[in-house]
Amino acid sequence: KQEVTQIPAALSVPEGENLVLNCSFTDSAIYNLQWFRQDPGKGLTSLLLIQSSQREQTSGRLNASLDKSSGRSTLYIAASQPGDSATYLCAVRPSDSWGKLQFGAGTQVVVTP
Amino acid sequence: NAGVTQTPKFQVLKTGQSMTLQCAQDMNHEYMSWYRQDPGMGLRLIHYSVGAGITDQGEVPNGYNVSRSTTEDFPLRLLSAAPSQTSVYFCASSYSSHSRLRSYEQYFGPGTRLTVT
């Protein structure tokens, strides 16, 4: 069974510092991996989607890498701002079960001014 | 596009009552799903559908029913509410693996916060 782990569970950094969030998964047979942001009491907002054939995706200050063979993805957020404070979740879509997106528990990030 | 919409936003039920959580999307996505989110448990898949008339169970299907009569709508029915079903429920949609020229991003609705007393 696919298991998705996010470490650390919580992270606090001063404004301006770069953020590094980790996601690991146990089964490398995935179709894609997606990073989401969730603000308190809100739904999930998609940040980046990486197909299994890709090594990284970039959007503005965000960069996500994928190493499928080692079962790892990393989300980098450059020059963090207080507005980046949120919970970040990663999810993998198994290649043999399109319907069953598997989520990690998330990393709660606080960026202090 | 409104994206994925869910109603109601909040609901309080008594044990044993039934209700339907509504979900609709206007992006012509084939794939729709329901998740529940609980503290310390993350997001868990309840049911999903790969197209109209086709549904399947996820990780935690007991106590819930779904049907998919149209591409746009995917309601979740609680048959006899229990306190263990107190949670935040999210509906999501995406294109399916058959839509090879499209993005496979999963889009989420704003959620329904359900309390069962």
PDB file of C-alpha atoms in Angstrom:
ATOM      1  CA  LYS A   1       0.000   0.000   0.000  1.00  0.00           C
ATOM      2  CA  GLN A   2       1.317   3.439  -0.933  1.00  0.00           C
ATOM      3  CA  GLU A   3       2.291   5.552   2.068  1.00  0.00           C
ATOM      4  CA  VAL A   4       3.112   9.244   1.843  1.00  0.00           C
ATOM      5  CA  THR A   5       5.128  10.953   4.582  1.00  0.00           C
ATOM      6  CA  GLN A   6       5.864  14.623   5.104  1.00  0.00           C
ATOM      7  CA  ILE A   7       8.649  15.727   7.395  1.00  0.00           C
ATOM      8  CA  PRO A   8       8.749  17.928   9.366  1.00  0.00           C
ATOM      9  CA  ALA A   9       5.159  18.148  10.595  1.00  0.00           C
ATOM     10  CA  ALA A  10       5.689  21.803  11.511  1.00  0.00           C
ATOM     11  CA  LEU A  11       8.214  24.471  10.616  1.00  0.00           C
ATOM     12  CA  SER A  12       8.778  28.068  11.710  1.00  0.00           C
ATOM     13  CA  VAL A  13      11.155  30.378   9.830  1.00  0.00           C
ATOM     14  CA  PRO A  14      11.896  34.112   9.810  1.00  0.00           C
ATOM     15  CA  GLU A  15      10.736  36.130   6.841  1.00  0.00           C
ATOM     16  CA  GLY A  16      13.171  36.047   3.925  1.00  0.00           C
ATOM     17  CA  GLU A  17      14.512  32.593   4.616  1.00  0.00           C
ATOM     18  CA  ASN A  18      14.081  29.850   2.013  1.00  0.00           C
ATOM     19  CA  LEU A  19      11.640  27.058   2.850  1.00  0.00           C
ATOM     20  CA  VAL A  20      12.360  23.391   2.107  1.00  0.00           C
ATOM     21  CA  LEU A  21       9.473  20.948   2.497  1.00  0.00           C
ATOM     22  CA  ASN A  22       9.915  17.218   2.042  1.00  0.00           C
ATOM     23  CA  CYS A  23       7.572  14.502   0.803  1.00  0.00           C
ATOM     24  CA  SER A  24       8.445  10.819   0.538  1.00  0.00           C
ATOM     25  CA  PHE A  25       6.429   7.917  -0.857  1.00  0.00           C
ATOM     26  CA  THR A  26       6.944   4.168  -0.638  1.00  0.00           C
ATOM     27  CA  ASP A  27       5.855   3.027  -4.120  1.00  0.00           C
ATOM     28  CA  SER A  28       7.584   4.625  -7.099  1.00  0.00           C
ATOM     29  CA  ALA A  29       4.825   3.519  -9.496  1.00  0.00           C
ATOM     30  CA  ILE A  30       3.095   6.890  -9.635  1.00  0.00           C
ATOM     31  CA  TYR A  31       1.398   8.834 -12.402  1.00  0.00           C
ATOM     32  CA  ASN A  32       2.048  12.250 -10.901  1.00  0.00           C
ATOM     33  CA  LEU A  33       2.643  14.155  -7.670  1.00  0.00           C
ATOM     34  CA  GLN A  34       0.851  17.332  -6.687  1.00  0.00           C
ATOM     35  CA  TRP A  35       1.629  19.954  -4.041  1.00  0.00           C
ATOM     36  CA  PHE A  36      -1.217  21.838  -2.351  1.00  0.00           C
ATOM     37  CA  ARG A  37      -1.554  24.707   0.071  1.00  0.00           C
ATOM     38  CA  GLN A  38      -4.294  24.829   2.705  1.00  0.00           C
ATOM     39  CA  ASP A  39      -5.113  27.904   4.773  1.00  0.00           C
ATOM     40  CA  PRO A  40      -6.938  27.405   8.098  1.00  0.00           C
ATOM     41  CA  GLY A  41     -10.609  26.607   7.573  1.00  0.00           C
ATOM     42  CA  LYS A  42     -10.241  26.623   3.793  1.00  0.00           C
ATOM     43  CA  GLY A  43     -10.027  24.169   0.930  1.00  0.00           C
ATOM     44  CA  LEU A  44      -6.904  23.005  -0.893  1.00  0.00           C
ATOM     45  CA  THR A  45      -5.244  25.159  -3.521  1.00  0.00           C
ATOM     46  CA  SER A  46      -3.071  23.453  -6.113  1.00  0.00           C
ATOM     47  CA  LEU A  47       0.473  24.807  -6.274  1.00  0.00           C
ATOM     48  CA  LEU A  48       2.391  22.528  -8.624  1.00  0.00           C
ATOM     49  CA  LEU A  49       1.830  19.251 -10.460  1.00  0.00           C
ATOM     50  CA  ILE A  50       4.775  17.087 -11.547  1.00  0.00           C
ATOM     51  CA  GLN A  51       4.211  14.261 -13.995  1.00  0.00           C
ATOM     52  CA  SER A  52       6.196  11.070 -13.336  1.00  0.00           C
ATOM     53  CA  SER A  53       8.384  11.752 -16.394  1.00  0.00           C
ATOM     54  CA  GLN A  54       9.398  15.198 -15.116  1.00  0.00           C
ATOM     55  CA  ARG A  55      12.195  16.110 -12.701  1.00  0.00           C
ATOM     56  CA  GLU A  56      10.913  19.507 -11.582  1.00  0.00           C
ATOM     57  CA  GLN A  57       8.301  22.207 -11.986  1.00  0.00           C
ATOM     58  CA  THR A  58       8.565  25.913 -11.250  1.00  0.00           C
ATOM     59  CA  SER A  59       6.039  28.650 -10.627  1.00  0.00           C
ATOM     60  CA  GLY A  60       7.270  32.021  -9.419  1.00  0.00           C
ATOM     61  CA  ARG A  61       9.040  31.559  -6.062  1.00  0.00           C
ATOM     62  CA  LEU A  62       8.026  27.893  -5.942  1.00  0.00           C
ATOM     63  CA  ASN A  63      10.066  25.000  -7.265  1.00  0.00           C
ATOM     64  CA  ALA A  64       9.220  21.331  -6.826  1.00  0.00           C
ATOM     65  CA  SER A  65      11.539  18.464  -7.643  1.00  0.00           C
ATOM     66  CA  LEU A  66      10.732  14.791  -8.086  1.00  0.00           C
ATOM     67  CA  ASP A  67      13.043  11.807  -7.745  1.00  0.00           C
ATOM     68  CA  LYS A  68      10.714   8.925  -8.486  1.00  0.00           C
ATOM     69  CA  SER A  69      13.285   6.174  -8.065  1.00  0.00           C
ATOM     70  CA  SER A  70      14.072   7.224  -4.493  1.00  0.00           C
ATOM     71  CA  GLY A  71      10.455   8.118  -3.699  1.00  0.00           C
ATOM     72  CA  ARG A  72      11.066  11.768  -2.870  1.00  0.00           C
ATOM     73  CA  SER A  73       9.776  15.198  -3.748  1.00  0.00           C
ATOM     74  CA  THR A  74      10.905  18.534  -2.366  1.00  0.00           C
ATOM     75  CA  LEU A  75       9.059  21.841  -2.471  1.00  0.00           C
ATOM     76  CA  TYR A  76      11.276  24.930  -2.300  1.00  0.00           C
ATOM     77  CA  ILE A  77       9.803  28.339  -1.533  1.00  0.00           C
ATOM     78  CA  ALA A  78      12.297  31.139  -2.056  1.00  0.00           C
ATOM     79  CA  ALA A  79      12.439  34.266   0.107  1.00  0.00           C
ATOM     80  CA  SER A  80       9.524  33.317   2.357  1.00  0.00           C
ATOM     81  CA  GLN A  81       6.892  35.890   3.338  1.00  0.00           C
ATOM     82  CA  PRO A  82       4.337  35.913   6.190  1.00  0.00           C
ATOM     83  CA  GLY A  83       1.663  35.244   3.549  1.00  0.00           C
ATOM     84  CA  ASP A  84       3.293  31.851   2.906  1.00  0.00           C
ATOM     85  CA  SER A  85       2.126  30.684   6.343  1.00  0.00           C
ATOM     86  CA  ALA A  86      -0.164  27.715   5.702  1.00  0.00           C
ATOM     87  CA  THR A  87      -0.205  23.923   5.672  1.00  0.00           C
ATOM     88  CA  TYR A  88       1.426  22.335   2.648  1.00  0.00           C
ATOM     89  CA  LEU A  89       0.333  18.886   1.496  1.00  0.00           C
ATOM     90  CA  CYS A  90       1.707  16.565  -1.125  1.00  0.00           C
ATOM     91  CA  ALA A  91      -0.318  13.871  -2.865  1.00  0.00           C
ATOM     92  CA  VAL A  92       0.639  11.065  -5.240  1.00  0.00           C
ATOM     93  CA  ARG A  93      -1.551   9.458  -7.873  1.00  0.00           C
ATOM     94  CA  PRO A  94      -0.727   5.741  -8.218  1.00  0.00           C
ATOM     95  CA  SER A  95      -0.186   4.617 -11.787  1.00  0.00           C
ATOM     96  CA  ASP A  96      -2.388   1.543 -11.304  1.00  0.00           C
ATOM     97  CA  SER A  97      -5.267   3.337  -9.589  1.00  0.00           C
ATOM     98  CA  TRP A  98      -6.105   6.711 -11.076  1.00  0.00           C
ATOM     99  CA  GLY A  99      -8.920   7.264  -8.620  1.00  0.00           C
ATOM    100  CA  LYS A 100      -6.967   6.870  -5.396  1.00  0.00           C
ATOM    101  CA  LEU A 101      -4.932   9.995  -4.748  1.00  0.00           C
ATOM    102  CA  GLN A 102      -2.862   9.386  -1.600  1.00  0.00           C
ATOM    103  CA  PHE A 103      -2.093  12.344   0.668  1.00  0.00           C
ATOM    104  CA  GLY A 104       0.614  13.061   3.193  1.00  0.00           C
ATOM    105  CA  ALA A 105      -0.388  14.561   6.549  1.00  0.00           C
ATOM    106  CA  GLY A 106       1.090  17.936   5.665  1.00  0.00           C
ATOM    107  CA  THR A 107       3.708  20.375   6.959  1.00  0.00           C
ATOM    108  CA  GLN A 108       2.407  23.381   8.887  1.00  0.00           C
ATOM    109  CA  VAL A 109       4.533  26.425   8.068  1.00  0.00           C
ATOM    110  CA  VAL A 110       4.742  29.691  10.018  1.00  0.00           C
ATOM    111  CA  VAL A 111       6.764  32.575   8.592  1.00  0.00           C
ATOM    112  CA  THR A 112       7.460  35.212  11.239  1.00  0.00           C
ATOM    113  CA  PRO A 113       7.922  38.891  10.288  1.00  0.00           C
TER     114      PRO A 113
ATOM    115  CA  ASN B   1     -15.828  29.049 -14.285  1.00  0.00           C
ATOM    116  CA  ALA B   2     -17.067  28.514 -10.739  1.00  0.00           C
ATOM    117  CA  GLY B   3     -14.756  25.487 -10.391  1.00  0.00           C
ATOM    118  CA  VAL B   4     -15.836  22.978  -7.722  1.00  0.00           C
ATOM    119  CA  THR B   5     -18.714  24.104  -5.541  1.00  0.00           C
ATOM    120  CA  GLN B   6     -20.034  22.474  -2.379  1.00  0.00           C
ATOM    121  CA  THR B   7     -23.153  23.043  -0.314  1.00  0.00           C
ATOM    122  CA  PRO B   8     -23.808  23.513   2.510  1.00  0.00           C
ATOM    123  CA  LYS B   9     -20.716  25.130   4.079  1.00  0.00           C
ATOM    124  CA  PHE B  10     -21.747  24.092   7.599  1.00  0.00           C
ATOM    125  CA  GLN B  11     -24.178  21.480   8.896  1.00  0.00           C
ATOM    126  CA  VAL B  12     -25.159  20.117  12.302  1.00  0.00           C
ATOM    127  CA  LEU B  13     -26.960  16.772  12.441  1.00  0.00           C
ATOM    128  CA  LYS B  14     -28.317  14.617  15.202  1.00  0.00           C
ATOM    129  CA  THR B  15     -27.252  10.978  15.399  1.00  0.00           C
ATOM    130  CA  GLY B  16     -29.373   8.875  13.053  1.00  0.00           C
ATOM    131  CA  GLN B  17     -30.368  11.675  10.706  1.00  0.00           C
ATOM    132  CA  SER B  18     -29.580  11.449   7.024  1.00  0.00           C
ATOM    133  CA  MET B  19     -28.470  14.163   4.639  1.00  0.00           C
ATOM    134  CA  THR B  20     -26.835  14.786   1.283  1.00  0.00           C
ATOM    135  CA  LEU B  21     -23.747  16.896   0.702  1.00  0.00           C
ATOM    136  CA  GLN B  22     -23.840  18.474  -2.719  1.00  0.00           C
ATOM    137  CA  CYS B  23     -20.887  18.826  -5.094  1.00  0.00           C
ATOM    138  CA  ALA B  24     -20.825  20.254  -8.588  1.00  0.00           C
ATOM    139  CA  GLN B  25     -18.117  21.172 -11.094  1.00  0.00           C
ATOM    140  CA  ASP B  26     -18.308  23.099 -14.348  1.00  0.00           C
ATOM    141  CA  MET B  27     -14.972  22.064 -15.871  1.00  0.00           C
ATOM    142  CA  ASN B  28     -16.288  18.963 -17.668  1.00  0.00           C
ATOM    143  CA  HIS B  29     -14.033  16.757 -15.535  1.00  0.00           C
ATOM    144  CA  GLU B  30     -14.606  13.017 -15.783  1.00  0.00           C
ATOM    145  CA  TYR B  31     -13.159  12.221 -12.391  1.00  0.00           C
ATOM    146  CA  MET B  32     -14.747  13.319  -9.106  1.00  0.00           C
ATOM    147  CA  SER B  33     -14.088  12.253  -5.542  1.00  0.00           C
ATOM    148  CA  TRP B  34     -15.002  12.826  -1.909  1.00  0.00           C
ATOM    149  CA  TYR B  35     -12.510  13.106   0.966  1.00  0.00           C
ATOM    150  CA  ARG B  36     -12.846  13.636   4.657  1.00  0.00           C
ATOM    151  CA  GLN B  37     -10.229  15.510   6.654  1.00  0.00           C
ATOM    152  CA  ASP B  38      -9.725  14.828  10.346  1.00  0.00           C
ATOM    153  CA  PRO B  39      -7.026  16.163  12.706  1.00  0.00           C
ATOM    154  CA  GLY B  40      -4.055  13.826  12.766  1.00  0.00           C
ATOM    155  CA  MET B  41      -5.532  11.620  10.003  1.00  0.00           C
ATOM    156  CA  GLY B  42      -4.983  13.778   6.957  1.00  0.00           C
ATOM    157  CA  LEU B  43      -7.239  13.493   3.921  1.00  0.00           C
ATOM    158  CA  ARG B  44      -8.875  10.117   3.334  1.00  0.00           C
ATOM    159  CA  LEU B  45     -10.729   9.082   0.213  1.00  0.00           C
ATOM    160  CA  ILE B  46     -14.369   8.076   0.742  1.00  0.00           C
ATOM    161  CA  HIS B  47     -15.714   7.377  -2.774  1.00  0.00           C
ATOM    162  CA  TYR B  48     -14.753   8.345  -6.280  1.00  0.00           C
ATOM    163  CA  SER B  49     -16.161   8.283  -9.793  1.00  0.00           C
ATOM    164  CA  VAL B  50     -14.381   8.080 -13.135  1.00  0.00           C
ATOM    165  CA  GLY B  51     -17.452   9.139 -15.109  1.00  0.00           C
ATOM    166  CA  ALA B  52     -21.229   9.311 -15.144  1.00  0.00           C
ATOM    167  CA  GLY B  53     -22.713   6.038 -13.953  1.00  0.00           C
ATOM    168  CA  ILE B  54     -19.419   4.712 -12.532  1.00  0.00           C
ATOM    169  CA  THR B  55     -18.469   4.888  -8.860  1.00  0.00           C
ATOM    170  CA  ASP B  56     -16.040   3.025  -6.633  1.00  0.00           C
ATOM    171  CA  GLN B  57     -15.063   2.868  -2.980  1.00  0.00           C
ATOM    172  CA  GLY B  58     -12.092   4.588  -1.460  1.00  0.00           C
ATOM    173  CA  GLU B  59     -10.364   4.050   1.853  1.00  0.00           C
ATOM    174  CA  VAL B  60     -13.283   4.845   4.222  1.00  0.00           C
ATOM    175  CA  PRO B  61     -16.609   4.191   2.403  1.00  0.00           C
ATOM    176  CA  ASN B  62     -18.715   2.789   5.257  1.00  0.00           C
ATOM    177  CA  GLY B  63     -21.749   4.894   6.135  1.00  0.00           C
ATOM    178  CA  TYR B  64     -21.687   6.844   2.864  1.00  0.00           C
ATOM    179  CA  ASN B  65     -23.373   6.424  -0.514  1.00  0.00           C
ATOM    180  CA  VAL B  66     -22.699   8.150  -3.820  1.00  0.00           C
ATOM    181  CA  SER B  67     -24.153   8.197  -7.299  1.00  0.00           C
ATOM    182  CA  ARG B  68     -23.105   9.956 -10.507  1.00  0.00           C
ATOM    183  CA  SER B  69     -25.999  10.546 -12.863  1.00  0.00           C
ATOM    184  CA  THR B  70     -24.381  13.512 -14.644  1.00  0.00           C
ATOM    185  CA  THR B  71     -20.813  14.631 -15.358  1.00  0.00           C
ATOM    186  CA  GLU B  72     -21.323  17.792 -13.291  1.00  0.00           C
ATOM    187  CA  ASP B  73     -22.758  16.469 -10.009  1.00  0.00           C
ATOM    188  CA  PHE B  74     -21.485  14.012  -7.418  1.00  0.00           C
ATOM    189  CA  PRO B  75     -23.594  14.067  -4.212  1.00  0.00           C
ATOM    190  CA  LEU B  76     -22.490  12.292  -1.025  1.00  0.00           C
ATOM    191  CA  ARG B  77     -25.231  10.777   1.117  1.00  0.00           C
ATOM    192  CA  LEU B  78     -24.913  10.041   4.820  1.00  0.00           C
ATOM    193  CA  LEU B  79     -27.405   7.278   5.503  1.00  0.00           C
ATOM    194  CA  SER B  80     -27.597   7.421   9.309  1.00  0.00           C
ATOM    195  CA  ALA B  81     -25.239  10.008  10.775  1.00  0.00           C
ATOM    196  CA  ALA B  82     -22.904   9.009  13.609  1.00  0.00           C
ATOM    197  CA  PRO B  83     -20.620  11.181  15.771  1.00  0.00           C
ATOM    198  CA  SER B  84     -17.625   9.483  14.074  1.00  0.00           C
ATOM    199  CA  GLN B  85     -18.682  11.215  10.863  1.00  0.00           C
ATOM    200  CA  THR B  86     -17.987  14.632  12.342  1.00  0.00           C
ATOM    201  CA  SER B  87     -15.394  15.973   9.923  1.00  0.00           C
ATOM    202  CA  VAL B  88     -14.649  18.377   7.119  1.00  0.00           C
ATOM    203  CA  TYR B  89     -15.689  16.969   3.741  1.00  0.00           C
ATOM    204  CA  PHE B  90     -14.018  17.972   0.492  1.00  0.00           C
ATOM    205  CA  CYS B  91     -15.107  17.260  -3.037  1.00  0.00           C
ATOM    206  CA  ALA B  92     -12.513  17.235  -5.818  1.00  0.00           C
ATOM    207  CA  SER B  93     -12.394  16.804  -9.582  1.00  0.00           C
ATOM    208  CA  SER B  94      -9.912  16.344 -12.408  1.00  0.00           C
ATOM    209  CA  TYR B  95      -9.613  15.089 -15.952  1.00  0.00           C
ATOM    210  CA  SER B  96      -9.103  11.346 -16.206  1.00  0.00           C
ATOM    211  CA  SER B  97      -6.152   9.399 -17.560  1.00  0.00           C
ATOM    212  CA  HIS B  98      -8.016   9.133 -20.874  1.00  0.00           C
ATOM    213  CA  SER B  99      -7.740  12.898 -21.417  1.00  0.00           C
ATOM    214  CA  ARG B 100      -4.147  12.670 -22.515  1.00  0.00           C
ATOM    215  CA  LEU B 101      -3.790  16.210 -23.790  1.00  0.00           C
ATOM    216  CA  ARG B 102      -5.112  17.862 -20.658  1.00  0.00           C
ATOM    217  CA  SER B 103      -3.771  18.787 -17.248  1.00  0.00           C
ATOM    218  CA  TYR B 104      -4.351  16.249 -14.503  1.00  0.00           C
ATOM    219  CA  GLU B 105      -4.437  18.756 -11.686  1.00  0.00           C
ATOM    220  CA  GLN B 106      -6.882  17.925  -8.941  1.00  0.00           C
ATOM    221  CA  TYR B 107      -9.183  20.809  -7.993  1.00  0.00           C
ATOM    222  CA  PHE B 108     -10.878  21.010  -4.620  1.00  0.00           C
ATOM    223  CA  GLY B 109     -14.075  22.596  -3.388  1.00  0.00           C
ATOM    224  CA  PRO B 110     -14.182  24.834  -0.276  1.00  0.00           C
ATOM    225  CA  GLY B 111     -15.415  22.040   1.997  1.00  0.00           C
ATOM    226  CA  THR B 112     -18.411  21.262   4.189  1.00  0.00           C
ATOM    227  CA  ARG B 113     -17.899  21.277   7.951  1.00  0.00           C
ATOM    228  CA  LEU B 114     -20.207  18.636   9.455  1.00  0.00           C
ATOM    229  CA  THR B 115     -20.904  18.109  13.145  1.00  0.00           C
ATOM    230  CA  VAL B 116     -22.931  15.121  14.351  1.00  0.00           C
ATOM    231  CA  THR B 117     -24.196  15.342  17.920  1.00  0.00           C
TER     232      THR B 117
END
